[in-house]
Coordinates of N, CA and C in Angstrom, one line a residue:
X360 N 75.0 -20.8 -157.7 CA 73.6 -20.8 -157.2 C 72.7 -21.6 -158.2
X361 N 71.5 -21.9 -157.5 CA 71.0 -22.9 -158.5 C 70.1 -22.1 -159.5
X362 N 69.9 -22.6 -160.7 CA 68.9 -21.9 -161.9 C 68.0 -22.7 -161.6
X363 N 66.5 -22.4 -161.4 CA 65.5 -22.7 -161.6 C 64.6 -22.1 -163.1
X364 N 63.7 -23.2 -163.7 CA 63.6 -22.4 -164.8 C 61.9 -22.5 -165.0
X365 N 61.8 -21.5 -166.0 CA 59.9 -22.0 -166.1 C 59.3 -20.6 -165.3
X366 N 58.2 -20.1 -166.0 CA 57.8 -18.9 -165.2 C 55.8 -19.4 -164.7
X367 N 55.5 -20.8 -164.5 CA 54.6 -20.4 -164.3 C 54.1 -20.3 -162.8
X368 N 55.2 -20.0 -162.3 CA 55.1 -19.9 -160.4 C 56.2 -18.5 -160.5
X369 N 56.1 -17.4 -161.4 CA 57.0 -16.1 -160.6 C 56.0 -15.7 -160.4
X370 N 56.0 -16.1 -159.1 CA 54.8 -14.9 -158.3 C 55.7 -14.3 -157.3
X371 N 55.0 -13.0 -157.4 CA 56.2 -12.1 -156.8 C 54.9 -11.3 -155.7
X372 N 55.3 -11.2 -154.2 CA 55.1 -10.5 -152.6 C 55.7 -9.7 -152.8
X373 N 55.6 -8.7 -152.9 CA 56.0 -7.1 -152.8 C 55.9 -6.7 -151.4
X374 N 54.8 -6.7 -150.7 CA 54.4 -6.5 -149.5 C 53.5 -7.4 -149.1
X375 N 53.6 -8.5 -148.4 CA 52.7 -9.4 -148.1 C 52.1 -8.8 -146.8
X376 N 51.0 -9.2 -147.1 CA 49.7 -8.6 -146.1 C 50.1 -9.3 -144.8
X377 N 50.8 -10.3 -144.2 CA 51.1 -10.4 -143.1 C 52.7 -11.7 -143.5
X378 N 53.3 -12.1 -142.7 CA 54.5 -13.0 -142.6 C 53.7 -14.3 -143.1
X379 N 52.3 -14.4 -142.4 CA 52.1 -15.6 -142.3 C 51.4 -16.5 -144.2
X380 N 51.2 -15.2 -144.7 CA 50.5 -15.2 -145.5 C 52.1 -15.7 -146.4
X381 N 52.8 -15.3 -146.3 CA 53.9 -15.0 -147.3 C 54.3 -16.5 -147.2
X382 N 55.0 -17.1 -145.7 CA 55.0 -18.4 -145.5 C 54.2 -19.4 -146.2
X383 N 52.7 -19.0 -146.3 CA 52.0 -19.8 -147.1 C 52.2 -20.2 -148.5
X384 N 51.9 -18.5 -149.1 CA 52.7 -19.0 -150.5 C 54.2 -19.7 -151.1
X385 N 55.4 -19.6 -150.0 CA 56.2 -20.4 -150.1 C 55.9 -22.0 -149.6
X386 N 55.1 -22.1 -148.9 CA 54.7 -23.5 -148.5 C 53.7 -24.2 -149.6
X387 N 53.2 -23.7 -150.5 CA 52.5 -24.3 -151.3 C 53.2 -24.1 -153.1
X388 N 54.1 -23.4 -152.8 CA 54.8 -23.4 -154.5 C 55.8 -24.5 -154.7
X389 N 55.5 -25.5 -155.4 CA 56.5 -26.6 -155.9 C 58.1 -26.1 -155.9
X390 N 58.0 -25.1 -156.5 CA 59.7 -24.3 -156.8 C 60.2 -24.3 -155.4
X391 N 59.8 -23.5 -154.7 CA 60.3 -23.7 -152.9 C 60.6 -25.1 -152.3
X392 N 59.7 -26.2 -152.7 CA 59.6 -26.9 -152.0 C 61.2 -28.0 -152.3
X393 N 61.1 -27.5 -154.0 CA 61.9 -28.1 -154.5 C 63.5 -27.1 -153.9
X394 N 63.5 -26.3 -154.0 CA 64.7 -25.3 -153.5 C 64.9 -26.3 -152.0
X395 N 63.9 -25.9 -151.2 CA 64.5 -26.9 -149.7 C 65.2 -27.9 -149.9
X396 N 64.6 -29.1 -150.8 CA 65.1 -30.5 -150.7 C 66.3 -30.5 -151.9
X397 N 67.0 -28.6 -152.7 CA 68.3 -29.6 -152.9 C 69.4 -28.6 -151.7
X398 N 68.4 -27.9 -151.0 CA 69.1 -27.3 -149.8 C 69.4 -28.6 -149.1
X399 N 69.0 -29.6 -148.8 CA 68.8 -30.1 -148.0 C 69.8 -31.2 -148.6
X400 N 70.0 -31.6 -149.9 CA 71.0 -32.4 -150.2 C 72.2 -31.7 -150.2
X401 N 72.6 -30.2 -150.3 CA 73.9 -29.9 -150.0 C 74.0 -30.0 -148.7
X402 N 73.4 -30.1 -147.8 CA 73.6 -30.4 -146.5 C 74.5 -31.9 -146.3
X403 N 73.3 -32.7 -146.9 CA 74.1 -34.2 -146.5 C 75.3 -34.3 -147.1
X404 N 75.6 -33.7 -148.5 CA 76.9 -33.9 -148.9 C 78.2 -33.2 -147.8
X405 N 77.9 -32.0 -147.1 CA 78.5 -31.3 -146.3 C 79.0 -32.2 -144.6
X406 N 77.7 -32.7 -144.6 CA 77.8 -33.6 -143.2 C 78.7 -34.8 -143.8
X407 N 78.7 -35.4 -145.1 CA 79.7 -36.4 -145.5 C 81.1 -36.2 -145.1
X408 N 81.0 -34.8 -146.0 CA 82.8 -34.5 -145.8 C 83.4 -34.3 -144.1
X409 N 82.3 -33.9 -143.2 CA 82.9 -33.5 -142.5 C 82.9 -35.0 -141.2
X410 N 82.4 -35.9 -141.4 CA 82.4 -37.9 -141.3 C 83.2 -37.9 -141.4
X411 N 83.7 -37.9 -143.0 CA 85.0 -38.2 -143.9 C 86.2 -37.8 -143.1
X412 N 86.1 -36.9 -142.6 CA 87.5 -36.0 -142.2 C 87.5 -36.4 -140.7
X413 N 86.6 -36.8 -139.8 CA 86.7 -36.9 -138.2 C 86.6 -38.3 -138.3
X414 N 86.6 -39.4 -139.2 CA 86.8 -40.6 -139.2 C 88.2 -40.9 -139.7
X415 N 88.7 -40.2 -140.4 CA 90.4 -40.3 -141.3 C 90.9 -39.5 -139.7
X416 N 90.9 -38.8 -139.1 CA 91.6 -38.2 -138.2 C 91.4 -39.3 -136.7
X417 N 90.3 -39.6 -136.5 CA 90.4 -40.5 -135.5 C 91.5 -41.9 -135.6
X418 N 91.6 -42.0 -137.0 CA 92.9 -43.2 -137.3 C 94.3 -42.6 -137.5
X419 N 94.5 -40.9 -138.0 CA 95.5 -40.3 -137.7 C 96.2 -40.1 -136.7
X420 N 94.9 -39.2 -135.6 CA 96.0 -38.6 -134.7 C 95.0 -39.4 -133.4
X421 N 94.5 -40.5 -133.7 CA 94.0 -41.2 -132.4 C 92.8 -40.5 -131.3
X422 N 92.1 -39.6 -132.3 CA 90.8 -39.0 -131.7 C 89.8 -38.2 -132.5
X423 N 89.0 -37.9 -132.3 CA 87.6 -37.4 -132.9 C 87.9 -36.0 -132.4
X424 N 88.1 -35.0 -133.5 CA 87.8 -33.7 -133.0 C 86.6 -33.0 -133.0
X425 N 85.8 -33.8 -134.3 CA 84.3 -33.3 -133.8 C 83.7 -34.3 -132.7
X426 N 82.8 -33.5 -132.3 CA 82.1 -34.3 -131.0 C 80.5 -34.4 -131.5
X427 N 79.8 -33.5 -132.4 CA 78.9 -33.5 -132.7 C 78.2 -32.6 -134.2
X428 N 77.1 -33.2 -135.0 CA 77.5 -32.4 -135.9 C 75.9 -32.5 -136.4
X429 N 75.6 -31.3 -136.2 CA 73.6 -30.8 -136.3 C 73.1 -29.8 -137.2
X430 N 72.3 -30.1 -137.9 CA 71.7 -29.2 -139.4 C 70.6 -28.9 -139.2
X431 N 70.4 -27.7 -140.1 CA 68.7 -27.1 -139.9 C 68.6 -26.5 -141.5
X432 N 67.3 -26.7 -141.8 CA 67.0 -25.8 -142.5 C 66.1 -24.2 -143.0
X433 N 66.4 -23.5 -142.8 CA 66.1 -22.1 -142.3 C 64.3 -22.3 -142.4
X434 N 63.5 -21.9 -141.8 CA 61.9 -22.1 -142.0 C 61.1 -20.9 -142.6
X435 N 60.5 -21.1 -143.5 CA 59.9 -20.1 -144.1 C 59.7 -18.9 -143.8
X436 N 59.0 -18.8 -142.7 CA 58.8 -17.6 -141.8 C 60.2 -16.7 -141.2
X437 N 61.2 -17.3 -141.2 CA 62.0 -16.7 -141.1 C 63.0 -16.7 -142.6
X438 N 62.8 -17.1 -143.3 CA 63.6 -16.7 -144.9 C 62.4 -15.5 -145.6
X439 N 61.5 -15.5 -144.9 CA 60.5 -14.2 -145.5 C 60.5 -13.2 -144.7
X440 N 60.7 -13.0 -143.4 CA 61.3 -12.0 -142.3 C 62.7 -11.2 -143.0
X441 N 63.8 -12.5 -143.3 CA 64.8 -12.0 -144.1 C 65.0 -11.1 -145.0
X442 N 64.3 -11.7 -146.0 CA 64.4 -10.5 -147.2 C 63.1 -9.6 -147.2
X443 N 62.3 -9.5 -146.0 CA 61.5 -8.1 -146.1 C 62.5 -6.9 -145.0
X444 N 63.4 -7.7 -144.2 CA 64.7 -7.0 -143.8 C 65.6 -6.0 -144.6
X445 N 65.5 -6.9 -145.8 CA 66.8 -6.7 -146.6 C 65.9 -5.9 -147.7
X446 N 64.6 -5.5 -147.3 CA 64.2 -4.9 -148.5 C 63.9 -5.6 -149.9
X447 N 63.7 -6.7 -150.0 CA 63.6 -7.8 -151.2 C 62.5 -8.0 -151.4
X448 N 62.0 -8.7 -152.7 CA 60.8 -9.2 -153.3 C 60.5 -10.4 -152.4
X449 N 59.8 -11.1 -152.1 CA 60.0 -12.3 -151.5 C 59.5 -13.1 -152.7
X450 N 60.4 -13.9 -153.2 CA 60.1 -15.2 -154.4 C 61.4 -15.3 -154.2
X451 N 61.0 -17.0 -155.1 CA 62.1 -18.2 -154.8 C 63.1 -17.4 -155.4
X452 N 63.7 -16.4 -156.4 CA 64.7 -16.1 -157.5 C 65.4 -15.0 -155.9
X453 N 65.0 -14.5 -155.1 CA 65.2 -14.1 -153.9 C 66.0 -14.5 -153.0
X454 N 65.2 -15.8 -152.5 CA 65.8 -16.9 -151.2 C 67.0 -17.2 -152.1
X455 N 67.0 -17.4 -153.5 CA 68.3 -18.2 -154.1 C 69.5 -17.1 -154.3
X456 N 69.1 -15.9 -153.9 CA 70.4 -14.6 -154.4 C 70.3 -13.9 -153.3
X457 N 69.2 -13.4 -152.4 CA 70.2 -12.7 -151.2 C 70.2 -13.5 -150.1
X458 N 70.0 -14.5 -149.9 CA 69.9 -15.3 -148.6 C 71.1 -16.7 -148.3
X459 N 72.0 -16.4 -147.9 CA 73.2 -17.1 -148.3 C 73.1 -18.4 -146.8
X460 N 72.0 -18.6 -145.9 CA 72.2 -19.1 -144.9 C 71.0 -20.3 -144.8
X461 N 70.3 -20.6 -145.8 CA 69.1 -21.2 -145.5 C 69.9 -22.3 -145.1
X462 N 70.8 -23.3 -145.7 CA 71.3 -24.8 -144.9 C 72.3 -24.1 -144.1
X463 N 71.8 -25.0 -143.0 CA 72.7 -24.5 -142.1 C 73.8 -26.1 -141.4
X464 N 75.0 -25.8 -140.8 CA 75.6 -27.0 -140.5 C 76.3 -26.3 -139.4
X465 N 75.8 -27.0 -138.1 CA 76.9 -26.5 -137.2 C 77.6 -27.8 -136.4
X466 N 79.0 -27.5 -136.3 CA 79.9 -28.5 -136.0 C 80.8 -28.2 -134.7
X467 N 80.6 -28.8 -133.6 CA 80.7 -28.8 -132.5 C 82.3 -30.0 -132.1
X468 N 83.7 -29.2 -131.8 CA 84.8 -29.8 -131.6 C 85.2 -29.6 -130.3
X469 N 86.1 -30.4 -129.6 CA 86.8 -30.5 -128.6 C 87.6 -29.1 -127.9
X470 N 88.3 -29.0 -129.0 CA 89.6 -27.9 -128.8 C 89.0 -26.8 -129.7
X471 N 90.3 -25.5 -128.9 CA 89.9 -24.8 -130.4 C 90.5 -24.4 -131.0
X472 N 91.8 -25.2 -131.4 CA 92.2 -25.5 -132.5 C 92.0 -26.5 -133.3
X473 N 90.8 -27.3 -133.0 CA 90.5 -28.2 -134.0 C 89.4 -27.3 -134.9
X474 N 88.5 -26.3 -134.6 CA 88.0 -25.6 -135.5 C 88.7 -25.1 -136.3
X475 N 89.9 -24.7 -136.1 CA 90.7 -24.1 -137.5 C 91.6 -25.4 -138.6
X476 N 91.5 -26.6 -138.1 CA 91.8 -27.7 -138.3 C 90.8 -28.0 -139.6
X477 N 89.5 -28.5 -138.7 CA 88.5 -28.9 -139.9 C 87.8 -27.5 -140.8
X478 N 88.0 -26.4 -140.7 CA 88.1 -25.3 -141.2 C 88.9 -25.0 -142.7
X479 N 90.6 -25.7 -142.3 CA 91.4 -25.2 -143.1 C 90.9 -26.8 -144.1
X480 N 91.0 -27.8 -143.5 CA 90.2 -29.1 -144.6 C 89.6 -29.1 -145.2
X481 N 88.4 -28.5 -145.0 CA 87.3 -27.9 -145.7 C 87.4 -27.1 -147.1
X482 N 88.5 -26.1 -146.6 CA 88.4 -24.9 -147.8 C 89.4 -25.6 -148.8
X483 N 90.3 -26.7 -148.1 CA 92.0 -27.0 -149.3 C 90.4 -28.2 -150.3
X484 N 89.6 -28.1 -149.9 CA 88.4 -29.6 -150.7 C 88.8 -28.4 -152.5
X485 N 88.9 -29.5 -153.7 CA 88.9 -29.0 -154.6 C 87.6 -28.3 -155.3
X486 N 86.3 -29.1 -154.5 CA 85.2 -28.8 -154.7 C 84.3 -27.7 -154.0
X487 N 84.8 -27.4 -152.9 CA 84.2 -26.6 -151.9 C 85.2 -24.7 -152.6
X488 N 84.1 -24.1 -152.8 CA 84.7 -22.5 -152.9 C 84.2 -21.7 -151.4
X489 N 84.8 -21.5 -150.8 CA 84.4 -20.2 -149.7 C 84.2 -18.7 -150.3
X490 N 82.8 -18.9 -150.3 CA 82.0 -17.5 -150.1 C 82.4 -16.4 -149.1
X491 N 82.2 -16.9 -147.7 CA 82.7 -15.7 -147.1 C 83.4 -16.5 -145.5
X492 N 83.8 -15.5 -144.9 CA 84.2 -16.2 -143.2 C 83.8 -15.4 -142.3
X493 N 83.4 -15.5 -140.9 CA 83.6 -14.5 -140.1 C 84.3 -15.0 -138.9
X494 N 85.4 -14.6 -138.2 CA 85.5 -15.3 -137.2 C 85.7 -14.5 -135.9
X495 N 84.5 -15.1 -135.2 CA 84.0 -14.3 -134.4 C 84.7 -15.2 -132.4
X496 N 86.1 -15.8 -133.1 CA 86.7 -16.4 -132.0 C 87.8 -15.5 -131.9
X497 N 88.7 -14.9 -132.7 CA 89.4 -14.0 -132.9 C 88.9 -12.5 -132.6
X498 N 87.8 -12.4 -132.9 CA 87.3 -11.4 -132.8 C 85.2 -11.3 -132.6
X499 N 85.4 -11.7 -131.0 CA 84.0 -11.9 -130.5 C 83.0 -10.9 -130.6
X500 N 81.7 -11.2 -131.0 CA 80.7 -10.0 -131.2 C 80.3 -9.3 -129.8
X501 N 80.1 -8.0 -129.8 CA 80.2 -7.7 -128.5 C 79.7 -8.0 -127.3
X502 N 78.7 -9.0 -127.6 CA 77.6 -9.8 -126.5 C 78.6 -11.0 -126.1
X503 N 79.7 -11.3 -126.7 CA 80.4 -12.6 -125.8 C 80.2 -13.3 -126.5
X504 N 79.8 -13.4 -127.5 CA 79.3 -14.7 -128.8 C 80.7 -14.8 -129.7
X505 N 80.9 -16.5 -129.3 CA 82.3 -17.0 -130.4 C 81.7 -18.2 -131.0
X506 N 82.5 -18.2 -132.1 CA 82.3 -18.9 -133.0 C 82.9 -18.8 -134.8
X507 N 83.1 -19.7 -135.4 CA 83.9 -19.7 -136.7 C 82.4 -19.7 -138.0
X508 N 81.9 -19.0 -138.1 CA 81.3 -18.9 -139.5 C 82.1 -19.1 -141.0
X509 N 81.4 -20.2 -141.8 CA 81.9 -20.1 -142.9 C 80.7 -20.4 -143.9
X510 N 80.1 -19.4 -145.3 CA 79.7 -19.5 -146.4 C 80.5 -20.3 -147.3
X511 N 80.4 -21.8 -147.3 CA 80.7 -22.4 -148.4 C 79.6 -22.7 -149.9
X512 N 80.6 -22.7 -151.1 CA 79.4 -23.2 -152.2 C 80.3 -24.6 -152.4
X513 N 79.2 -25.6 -152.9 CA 79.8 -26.8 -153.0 C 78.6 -27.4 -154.1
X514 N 79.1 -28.3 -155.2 CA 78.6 -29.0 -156.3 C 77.4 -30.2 -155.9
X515 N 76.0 -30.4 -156.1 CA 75.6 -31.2 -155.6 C 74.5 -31.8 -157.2
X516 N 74.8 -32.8 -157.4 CA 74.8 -33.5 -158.0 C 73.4 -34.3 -159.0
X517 N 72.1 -33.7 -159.5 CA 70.9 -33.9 -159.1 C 70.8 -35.2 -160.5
X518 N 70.3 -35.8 -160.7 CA 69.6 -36.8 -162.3 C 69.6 -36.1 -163.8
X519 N 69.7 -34.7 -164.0 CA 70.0 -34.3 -164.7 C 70.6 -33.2 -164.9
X520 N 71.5 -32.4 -163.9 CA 72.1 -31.5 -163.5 C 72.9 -31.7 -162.8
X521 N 74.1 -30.7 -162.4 CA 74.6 -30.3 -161.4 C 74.4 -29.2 -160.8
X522 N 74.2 -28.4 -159.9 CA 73.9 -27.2 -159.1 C 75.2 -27.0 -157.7
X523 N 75.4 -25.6 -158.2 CA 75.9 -25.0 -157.0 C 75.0 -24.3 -156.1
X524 N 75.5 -25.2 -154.6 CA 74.4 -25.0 -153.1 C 75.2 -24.0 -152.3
X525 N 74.8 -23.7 -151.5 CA 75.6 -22.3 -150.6 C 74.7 -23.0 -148.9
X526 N 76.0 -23.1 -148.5 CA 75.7 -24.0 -146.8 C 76.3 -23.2 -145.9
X527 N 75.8 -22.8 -144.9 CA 76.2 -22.1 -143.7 C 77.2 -23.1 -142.5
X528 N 78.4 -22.4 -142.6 CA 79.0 -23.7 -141.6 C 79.7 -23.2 -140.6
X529 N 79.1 -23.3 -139.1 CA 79.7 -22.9 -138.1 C 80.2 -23.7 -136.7
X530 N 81.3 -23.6 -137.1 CA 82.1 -24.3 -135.9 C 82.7 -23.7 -135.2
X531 N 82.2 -24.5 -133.3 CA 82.9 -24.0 -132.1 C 83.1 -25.0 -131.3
X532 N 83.8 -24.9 -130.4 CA 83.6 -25.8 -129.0 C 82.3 -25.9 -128.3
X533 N 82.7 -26.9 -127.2 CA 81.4 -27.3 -127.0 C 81.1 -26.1 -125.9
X534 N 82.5 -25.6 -125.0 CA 81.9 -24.6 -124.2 C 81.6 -23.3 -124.9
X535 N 81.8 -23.0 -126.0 CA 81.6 -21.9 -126.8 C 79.9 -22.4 -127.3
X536 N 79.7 -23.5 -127.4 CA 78.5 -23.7 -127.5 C 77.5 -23.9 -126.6
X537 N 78.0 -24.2 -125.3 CA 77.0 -24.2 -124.0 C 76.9 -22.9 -123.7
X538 N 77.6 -22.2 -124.1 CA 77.5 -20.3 -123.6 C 76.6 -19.8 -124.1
X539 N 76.3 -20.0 -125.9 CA 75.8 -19.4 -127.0 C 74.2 -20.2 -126.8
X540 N 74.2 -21.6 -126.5 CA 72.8 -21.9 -126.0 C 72.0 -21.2 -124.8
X541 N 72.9 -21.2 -123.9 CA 72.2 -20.2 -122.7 C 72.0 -18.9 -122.8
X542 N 73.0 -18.2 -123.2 CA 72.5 -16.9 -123.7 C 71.6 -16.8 -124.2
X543 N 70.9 -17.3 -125.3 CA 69.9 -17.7 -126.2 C 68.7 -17.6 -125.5
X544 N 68.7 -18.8 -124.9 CA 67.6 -19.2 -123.9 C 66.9 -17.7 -122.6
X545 N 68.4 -17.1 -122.0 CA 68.3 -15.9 -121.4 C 67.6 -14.8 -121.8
X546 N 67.9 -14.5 -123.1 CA 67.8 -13.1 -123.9 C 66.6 -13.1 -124.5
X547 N 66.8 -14.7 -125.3 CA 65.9 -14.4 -126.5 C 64.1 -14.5 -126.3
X548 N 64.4 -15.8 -125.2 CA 63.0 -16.6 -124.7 C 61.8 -16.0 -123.9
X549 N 62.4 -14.7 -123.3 CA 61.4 -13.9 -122.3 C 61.7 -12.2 -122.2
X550 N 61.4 -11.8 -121.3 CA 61.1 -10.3 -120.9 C 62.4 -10.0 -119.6
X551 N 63.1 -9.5 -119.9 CA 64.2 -9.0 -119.1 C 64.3 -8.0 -118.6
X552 N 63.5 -7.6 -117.3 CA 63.5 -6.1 -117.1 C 65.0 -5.8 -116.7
X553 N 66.1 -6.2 -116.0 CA 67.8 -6.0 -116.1 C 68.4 -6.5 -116.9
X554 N 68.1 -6.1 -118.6 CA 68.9 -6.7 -119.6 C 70.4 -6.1 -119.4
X555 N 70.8 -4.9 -119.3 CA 71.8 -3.9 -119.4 C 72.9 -5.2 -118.6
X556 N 72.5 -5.2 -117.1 CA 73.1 -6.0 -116.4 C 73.5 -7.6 -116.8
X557 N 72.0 -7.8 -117.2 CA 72.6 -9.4 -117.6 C 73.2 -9.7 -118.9
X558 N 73.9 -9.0 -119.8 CA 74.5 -8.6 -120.8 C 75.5 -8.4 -120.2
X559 N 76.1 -7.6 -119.3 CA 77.2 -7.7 -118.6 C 78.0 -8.8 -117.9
X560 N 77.0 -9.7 -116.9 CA 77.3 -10.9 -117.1 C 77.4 -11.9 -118.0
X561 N 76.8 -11.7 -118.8 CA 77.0 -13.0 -119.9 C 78.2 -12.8 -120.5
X562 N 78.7 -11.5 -121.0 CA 79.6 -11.2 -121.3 C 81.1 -11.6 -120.6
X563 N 80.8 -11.1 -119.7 CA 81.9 -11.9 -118.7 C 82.3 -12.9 -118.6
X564 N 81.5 -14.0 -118.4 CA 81.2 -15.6 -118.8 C 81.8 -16.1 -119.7
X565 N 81.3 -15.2 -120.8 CA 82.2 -15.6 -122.1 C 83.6 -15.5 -121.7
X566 N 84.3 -14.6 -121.8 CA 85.6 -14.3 -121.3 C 86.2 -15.3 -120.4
X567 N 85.5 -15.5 -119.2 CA 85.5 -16.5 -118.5 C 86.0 -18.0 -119.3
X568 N 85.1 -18.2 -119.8 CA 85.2 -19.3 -120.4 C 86.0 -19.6 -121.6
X569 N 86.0 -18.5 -122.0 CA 87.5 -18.5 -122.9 C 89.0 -18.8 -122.3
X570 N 88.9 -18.2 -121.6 CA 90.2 -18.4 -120.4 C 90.4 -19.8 -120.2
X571 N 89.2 -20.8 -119.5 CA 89.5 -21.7 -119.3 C 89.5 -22.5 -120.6
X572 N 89.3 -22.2 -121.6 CA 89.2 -23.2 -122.8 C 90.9 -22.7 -123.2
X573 N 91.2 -22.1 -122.9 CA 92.7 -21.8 -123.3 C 93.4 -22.8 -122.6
X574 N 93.4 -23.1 -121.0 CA 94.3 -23.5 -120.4 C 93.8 -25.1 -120.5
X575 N 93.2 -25.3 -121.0 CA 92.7 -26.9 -121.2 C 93.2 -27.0 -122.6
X576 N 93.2 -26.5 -123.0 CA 94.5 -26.6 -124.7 C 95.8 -26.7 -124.3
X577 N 95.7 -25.8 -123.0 CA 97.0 -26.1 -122.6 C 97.8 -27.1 -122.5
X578 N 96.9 -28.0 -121.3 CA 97.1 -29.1 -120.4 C 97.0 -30.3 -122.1
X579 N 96.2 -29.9 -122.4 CA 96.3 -31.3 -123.6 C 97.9 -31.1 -124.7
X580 N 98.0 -29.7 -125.0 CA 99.1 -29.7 -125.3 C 100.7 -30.5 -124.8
X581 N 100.2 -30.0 -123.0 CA 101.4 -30.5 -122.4 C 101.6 -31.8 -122.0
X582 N 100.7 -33.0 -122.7 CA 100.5 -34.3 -122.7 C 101.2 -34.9 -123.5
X583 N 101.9 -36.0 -123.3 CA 102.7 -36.6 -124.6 C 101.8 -36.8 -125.3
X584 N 102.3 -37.4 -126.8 CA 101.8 -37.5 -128.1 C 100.8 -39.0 -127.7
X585 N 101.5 -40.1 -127.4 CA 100.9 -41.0 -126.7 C 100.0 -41.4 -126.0
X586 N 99.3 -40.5 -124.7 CA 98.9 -40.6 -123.5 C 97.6 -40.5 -124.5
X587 N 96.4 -41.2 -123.6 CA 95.3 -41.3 -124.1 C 94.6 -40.5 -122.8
X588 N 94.8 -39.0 -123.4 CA 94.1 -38.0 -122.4 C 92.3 -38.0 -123.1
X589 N 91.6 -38.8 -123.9 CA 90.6 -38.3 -124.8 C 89.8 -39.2 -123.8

């Protein structure tokens, strides 16, 4: 994690009088600002490796297993929702020790077993340590939500330092991701007076859609090595 040093910004939110308030003082402290932007360079090094690897594989095995590959970085207002969750101080020495998700990297593949593909790539990197996994394709959360979570820490490189960054990296398919966007959209965006029910269907859907993501692994499986099914 990274050391930041110098105490003339430990200002410490015990209870900030409202979220918005709290947002503010991370939006005006140098230390934060500077935390985002080397969040934001372990990102690009993360988006590198993962070029690196779906550009070497497109000349390997004659295709692109990622299809797409999109970053965020977590917004104030919700990294201070966080750790008043978690019961925390809210200051920068905080975001940098209980919040292991501010960069986020999500990576969007074909099949799905190319997620355990650029998954297992990732962790053999001599540079990259895995923090943690969840894999929530093996073992779906009970809403129908799949997907391969991984906490990596990786070395990023600054003019007079090096720093260890902590990147959130989640890879699924694309229909494991058209599922997880509409759910989203369903649940999160409005007022649901038959949630019970529509949680039932979503759920199903998932399942659904798992099925078919099986048997289209299938069909590519049962293709010669040759045949340009992509």
């Amino acid at each position: 994690m990274p050391t930041m040093t110098g105490n003339a910004e430990q200002v410490i939110i015990k209870r900030p009088p409202s979220y918005a308030d709290a947002q503010l003082f991370f939006l005006e402290t140098k230390k934060f600002r500077e935390l985002m932007m080397m969040y934001n360079c372990a990102i690009r090094e993360v988006r590198t490796k993962l070029e690196v690897l779906n550009d070497e594989l497109s000349m390997t095995q004659k295709r692109n297993p990622i299809e797409s590959i999109s970053t965020r970085i977590k917004e104030p207002r919700s990294i201070v929702q966080k750790l008043i969750r978690k019961g925390s101080e809210v200051t920068i020495e905080s975001v940098q020790r209980e919040i292991k998700d501010v960069a986020g990297v999500r990576v969007i593949c074909m099949f799905m077993d190319d997620i355990y593909k650029i998954a297992d790539m990732l962790q053999r990197q001599d540079d990259v340590t895995v923090i943690s996994v969840k894999d929530y394709i093996k073992n779906p959360k009970s809403s129908g939500y799949r997907s391969y979570h991984m906490i990596i820490e990786i070395p990023v490189f600054f003019s007079d330092r090096k720093e260890q960054m902590m990147v959130e990296i989640q890879i699924r398919t694309i229909a494991m991701d058209f599922w997880a966007s509409l759910e989203h959209e369903m649940k999160y965006k409005q007022q649901i007076p038959n949630e019970e029910q529509v949680s039932v269907q979503l759920r199903q859907c998932s399942y659904d859609i798992a099925d078919v993501e099986r048997r289209m692994l299938e069909i590519r499986n049962s293709l010669p090595e040759d045949e340009e099914y992509y």
